[in-house]
Coordinates of C-alpha atoms in Angstrom, one line a residue:
M17 CA 3.0 52.2 14.1
T18 CA 4.8 50.4 16.9
I19 CA 3.3 47.1 18.1
S20 CA 4.3 46.1 21.6
A21 CA 5.6 42.6 22.3
A22 CA 2.8 42.2 24.8
S23 CA 0.2 42.9 22.2
V24 CA 1.8 40.4 19.8
R25 CA 1.9 37.8 22.6
A26 CA -1.7 38.4 23.5
K27 CA -2.7 38.1 19.8
S28 CA -0.8 34.8 19.5
L29 CA -2.4 33.4 22.6
Q30 CA -5.8 34.4 21.3
N31 CA -5.2 32.7 17.9
T32 CA -3.8 29.6 19.6
G33 CA -6.7 29.3 21.9
S34 CA -9.0 29.7 18.9
Y35 CA -7.2 26.9 17.1
G36 CA -7.6 24.7 20.1
F37 CA -11.3 25.3 20.5
A38 CA -11.9 24.7 16.8
A39 CA -9.9 21.5 17.1
G40 CA -12.2 20.4 19.8
I41 CA -15.3 21.1 17.7
L42 CA -13.7 19.1 14.8
L43 CA -13.0 16.2 17.2
F44 CA -16.8 16.1 18.0
I45 CA -17.6 16.1 14.2
I46 CA -15.0 13.4 13.5
L47 CA -16.4 11.1 16.2
L48 CA -20.0 11.7 15.0
C49 CA -19.0 10.8 11.4
A50 CA -17.0 7.7 12.5
L51 CA -20.0 6.2 14.2
A52 CA -22.8 7.4 12.0
A53 CA -21.3 6.8 8.6
P54 CA -21.0 3.3 7.3
V55 CA -17.5 1.9 7.1
S56 CA -17.6 1.9 3.3
A57 CA -17.7 5.7 3.3
V58 CA -14.1 5.5 2.4
L59 CA -14.6 2.6 0.0
E60 CA -15.8 2.4 -3.6
I61 CA -19.6 2.9 -3.8
I62 CA -21.2 -0.1 -5.4
P63 CA -22.7 0.9 -8.7
A64 CA -26.3 -0.3 -9.0
E65 CA -25.9 -0.9 -12.7
S66 CA -23.3 -3.6 -12.0
Y67 CA -26.0 -6.0 -10.9
A68 CA -28.0 -7.2 -13.8
E69 CA -31.2 -8.0 -11.9
S70 CA -31.4 -4.9 -9.8
A71 CA -33.7 -3.2 -12.2
Q72 CA -36.0 -6.3 -12.2
S73 CA -36.1 -6.4 -8.4
G74 CA -38.0 -3.2 -7.9
N75 CA -35.3 -0.9 -6.7
G76 CA -37.6 2.0 -7.6
Y77 CA -41.0 2.5 -5.8
L78 CA -42.7 -0.8 -4.8
T79 CA -46.5 -1.0 -4.9
A80 CA -48.5 -3.1 -2.5
A81 CA -48.9 -5.7 -5.3
D82 CA -45.1 -5.8 -5.7
V83 CA -44.6 -6.4 -2.0
E84 CA -47.1 -9.2 -1.9
Y85 CA -45.6 -10.8 -5.0
Y86 CA -42.1 -10.9 -3.5
L87 CA -43.4 -12.2 -0.2
S88 CA -45.4 -14.9 -1.8
N89 CA -42.4 -16.1 -3.8
A90 CA -39.9 -15.7 -1.0
N91 CA -39.4 -19.4 -0.4
S92 CA -38.6 -20.1 -4.0
T93 CA -36.1 -17.3 -4.6
I94 CA -33.0 -15.9 -3.0
T95 CA -33.6 -12.3 -1.9
L96 CA -30.8 -10.0 -0.9
F97 CA -31.2 -6.6 0.9
Y98 CA -28.1 -4.4 0.9
S99 CA -27.0 -0.8 0.9
S100 CA -24.8 0.8 -1.8
T101 CA -22.8 2.5 1.0
C102 CA -22.2 -0.7 3.0
G103 CA -18.7 -2.1 3.2
A104 CA -19.8 -5.6 4.2
C105 CA -22.2 -5.6 1.2
H106 CA -19.4 -4.6 -1.1
K107 CA -17.4 -7.6 0.1
A108 CA -20.2 -10.1 0.0
M109 CA -21.6 -9.2 -3.4
P110 CA -19.0 -11.1 -5.5
Y111 CA -19.9 -14.4 -3.7
I112 CA -23.6 -13.8 -4.4
D113 CA -22.9 -12.9 -8.1
E114 CA -20.8 -16.1 -8.4
A115 CA -23.6 -18.2 -7.0
R116 CA -26.1 -16.6 -9.3
A117 CA -23.8 -17.2 -12.3
K118 CA -23.3 -20.8 -11.2
Y119 CA -27.0 -21.6 -10.8
P120 CA -28.8 -19.6 -13.6
N121 CA -32.1 -21.4 -12.8
V122 CA -32.3 -19.9 -9.3
R123 CA -34.0 -16.6 -9.1
F124 CA -32.0 -13.9 -7.2
N125 CA -33.6 -10.6 -6.2
Y126 CA -31.5 -7.6 -5.2
F127 CA -32.8 -4.7 -3.2
D128 CA -30.7 -1.6 -2.5
N129 CA -32.2 0.1 0.5
M130 CA -30.1 3.2 0.1
G131 CA -32.6 6.1 -0.3
S132 CA -35.5 3.7 -0.9
P133 CA -38.1 3.6 1.9
S134 CA -40.2 1.1 -0.1
N135 CA -37.3 -1.4 -0.2
L136 CA -36.6 -0.8 3.4
S137 CA -40.3 -1.5 4.2
L138 CA -40.0 -4.7 2.1
M139 CA -37.0 -5.8 4.1
N140 CA -38.9 -5.3 7.3
R141 CA -41.8 -7.5 5.9
F142 CA -39.3 -10.2 5.0
S143 CA -37.8 -9.9 8.5
E144 CA -41.2 -10.4 10.1
R145 CA -41.9 -13.4 7.9
Y146 CA -38.6 -15.1 8.7
G147 CA -38.6 -14.1 12.4
V148 CA -35.6 -11.7 12.3
S149 CA -35.8 -9.2 15.1
Y150 CA -33.0 -6.8 14.1
P151 CA -32.0 -7.2 10.4
S152 CA -28.7 -5.8 9.3
Y153 CA -26.9 -5.4 6.0
P154 CA -26.3 -7.5 4.0
V155 CA -29.0 -10.0 4.6
V156 CA -30.2 -12.9 2.4
F157 CA -33.6 -14.6 2.8
A158 CA -34.3 -17.9 1.1
G159 CA -36.6 -21.0 1.4
D160 CA -38.9 -21.3 4.4
I161 CA -36.5 -20.3 7.2
T162 CA -33.1 -19.6 5.8
V163 CA -31.6 -16.3 6.8
L164 CA -27.9 -15.3 6.2
Q165 CA -26.8 -12.1 7.8
G166 CA -23.4 -10.5 7.4
F167 CA -20.4 -11.1 5.2
N168 CA -19.2 -14.3 7.0
R169 CA -22.6 -16.1 6.9
I170 CA -23.3 -15.1 3.3
S171 CA -19.8 -15.8 1.9
G172 CA -19.7 -19.2 3.6
N173 CA -23.2 -20.4 2.8
I174 CA -24.6 -18.7 -0.3
D175 CA -23.3 -21.2 -2.7
A176 CA -24.7 -24.1 -0.7
V177 CA -28.1 -22.4 -0.4
A178 CA -28.3 -21.7 -4.1
G179 CA -27.2 -25.3 -4.9
A180 CA -29.8 -26.7 -2.6
M181 CA -32.5 -24.6 -4.1
N182 CA -31.3 -25.6 -7.6
A183 CA -31.5 -29.2 -6.6
G184 CA -35.0 -28.8 -5.3
L185 CA -34.0 -29.4 -1.6
I186 CA -35.2 -25.9 -0.7
P187 CA -37.9 -24.9 0.3
D188 CA -38.0 -27.5 3.0
A189 CA -38.0 -26.3 6.6
A190 CA -36.6 -29.5 8.0
Y191 CA -33.7 -29.6 5.6
E192 CA -33.0 -25.9 6.1
K193 CA -33.1 -26.2 9.9
R194 CA -30.4 -28.9 9.7
H195 CA -28.2 -27.0 7.3
F196 CA -29.0 -23.3 7.3
S197 CA -30.9 -22.7 10.6
A198 CA -32.2 -19.2 11.0
D199 CA -31.3 -19.4 14.6
A200 CA -27.6 -19.7 13.6
A201 CA -27.7 -16.7 11.3
G202 CA -26.8 -14.2 14.0
N203 CA -30.4 -13.1 14.8
L204 CA -31.0 -11.3 18.0
T205 CA -34.0 -12.9 19.7
S206 CA -35.5 -12.7 23.1
G207 CA -34.9 -15.3 25.7
P208 CA -31.8 -17.0 27.1
T209 CA -30.8 -18.7 23.8
G210 CA -28.8 -15.7 22.7
V211 CA -26.6 -15.6 25.8
T212 CA -25.8 -19.3 26.2
G213 CA -22.1 -19.9 26.9
I214 CA -21.2 -16.2 27.6
T215 CA -19.2 -15.9 30.8
Y216 CA -18.2 -12.9 32.9
A217 CA -14.5 -13.5 31.9
A218 CA -15.5 -13.3 28.2
V219 CA -17.4 -10.1 28.7
I220 CA -14.5 -8.5 30.7
L221 CA -12.0 -9.6 28.1
A222 CA -14.2 -8.3 25.2
G223 CA -14.5 -5.0 27.1
L224 CA -10.8 -4.7 27.5
L225 CA -10.2 -5.5 23.8
D226 CA -12.8 -3.1 22.7
G227 CA -11.4 -0.4 24.9
I228 CA -7.9 -0.8 23.5
N229 CA -8.4 0.0 19.8
P230 CA -6.5 2.1 17.2
C231 CA -9.5 4.3 16.7
A232 CA -9.6 5.4 20.3
F233 CA -5.9 6.1 20.3
A234 CA -6.1 8.1 17.1
V235 CA -8.8 10.3 18.6
L236 CA -6.8 10.7 21.8
I237 CA -3.8 11.8 19.7
F238 CA -6.0 14.5 18.1
L239 CA -7.0 15.6 21.6
L240 CA -3.4 15.8 22.7
I241 CA -2.4 17.8 19.7
A242 CA -5.2 20.2 20.4
L243 CA -4.2 20.6 24.0
T244 CA -0.6 21.4 23.1
T245 CA -1.8 24.4 21.1
A246 CA -3.7 25.8 24.0
E247 CA -1.4 27.9 26.2
S248 CA -4.1 29.0 28.7
K249 CA -5.9 26.9 31.3
R250 CA -9.2 28.2 30.1
R251 CA -8.6 26.9 26.6
V252 CA -7.4 23.5 27.9
L253 CA -10.6 23.3 29.9
E254 CA -12.7 24.3 26.8
I255 CA -11.1 21.7 24.6
G256 CA -11.3 19.0 27.3
L257 CA -15.0 19.7 28.0
T258 CA -15.8 19.7 24.3
Y259 CA -14.1 16.4 23.8
T260 CA -15.8 14.8 26.8
L261 CA -19.2 16.2 25.8
G262 CA -18.7 14.9 22.2
V263 CA -17.8 11.4 23.4
F264 CA -20.7 11.4 25.9
L265 CA -23.2 12.5 23.3
I266 CA -22.0 10.0 20.7
Y267 CA -22.2 7.0 23.0
I268 CA -25.6 8.1 24.3
T269 CA -26.9 8.6 20.7
A270 CA -25.5 5.2 19.7
G271 CA -27.0 3.6 22.8
V272 CA -30.6 4.8 22.1
G273 CA -30.3 3.6 18.5
I274 CA -30.6 6.9 16.7
I275 CA -27.5 6.3 14.6
K276 CA -28.8 2.8 13.6
I277 CA -32.1 4.4 12.5
V278 CA -30.2 6.9 10.4
A279 CA -28.3 4.2 8.7
L280 CA -31.3 2.0 8.0
T281 CA -33.4 4.8 6.6
G282 CA -30.7 5.6 4.0
L283 CA -29.8 9.0 5.5
S284 CA -26.3 8.1 6.5
S285 CA -24.7 9.4 3.2
Y286 CA -26.5 12.8 3.6
F287 CA -25.3 12.9 7.2
T288 CA -21.8 12.2 6.1
L289 CA -22.0 14.9 3.5
I290 CA -23.3 17.5 6.0
A291 CA -20.5 16.6 8.4
G292 CA -17.9 17.0 5.7
V293 CA -19.2 20.4 4.7
L294 CA -19.1 21.5 8.4
V295 CA -15.5 20.4 8.7
I296 CA -14.5 22.2 5.5
A297 CA -16.4 25.3 6.6
A298 CA -14.8 25.3 10.0
G299 CA -11.4 25.1 8.5
I300 CA -12.1 28.0 6.1
I301 CA -13.4 30.2 8.9
E302 CA -10.5 29.3 11.2
F303 CA -7.8 30.1 8.7
A304 CA -9.5 33.0 6.8

């Protein structure tokens, strides 16, 4: 059988266009995974058994009595909420463990919110008690008003907080306000306090710095690679529209907080797994 050069050329264009369209779909999935999955998706997962008191802290199902117990003893303990798929938690944990070892008389409670609605509910109760509008991982509650959110706040203050509690200086709202004010813990509260000192120049500069980042350039490189494989204007348009739609949907989704909700409910790991399966399936279908 003789195959004409025109037929071979048409088949090549069809396959190339198919590759380009598949690349556009993969770009959308990559963007979705990058924003929805926690940064530690590429890091070592924190093993729960590495923390001696995790089992004592009710990382299983918490009853109403358990919740009331932890809340009633909140000011005399140091309570940590984290996620086993959280990069910042992974970095902050050694500082917390060091403080716990240094002050054995201070009670530390660990709660892994990953896949635990009851732990997440308890964190929300703690947040209400301490006046935290938008808690994020990792977060430490101690004393009457002390709240430490994020790696920097925890790594820089956890030893001092534990030491003060060990010395009997905590709980004491006045002392805590001077040294570990909850208002300085990065809480997002209503009113003008949170925007004091922010200028238009600072906002513009922050926007420029955020717009010029390696992640964006990496995604654009993927887009350019996909476009170079498309030899027809139609395929170029398909890839470009797919990329544009993907970016639009991701930023809209992030803006309304759906991705944040997914992360807080402990579903981010399942979402990452599903996205990975879709990528592998797309590759198998494309090259089969």
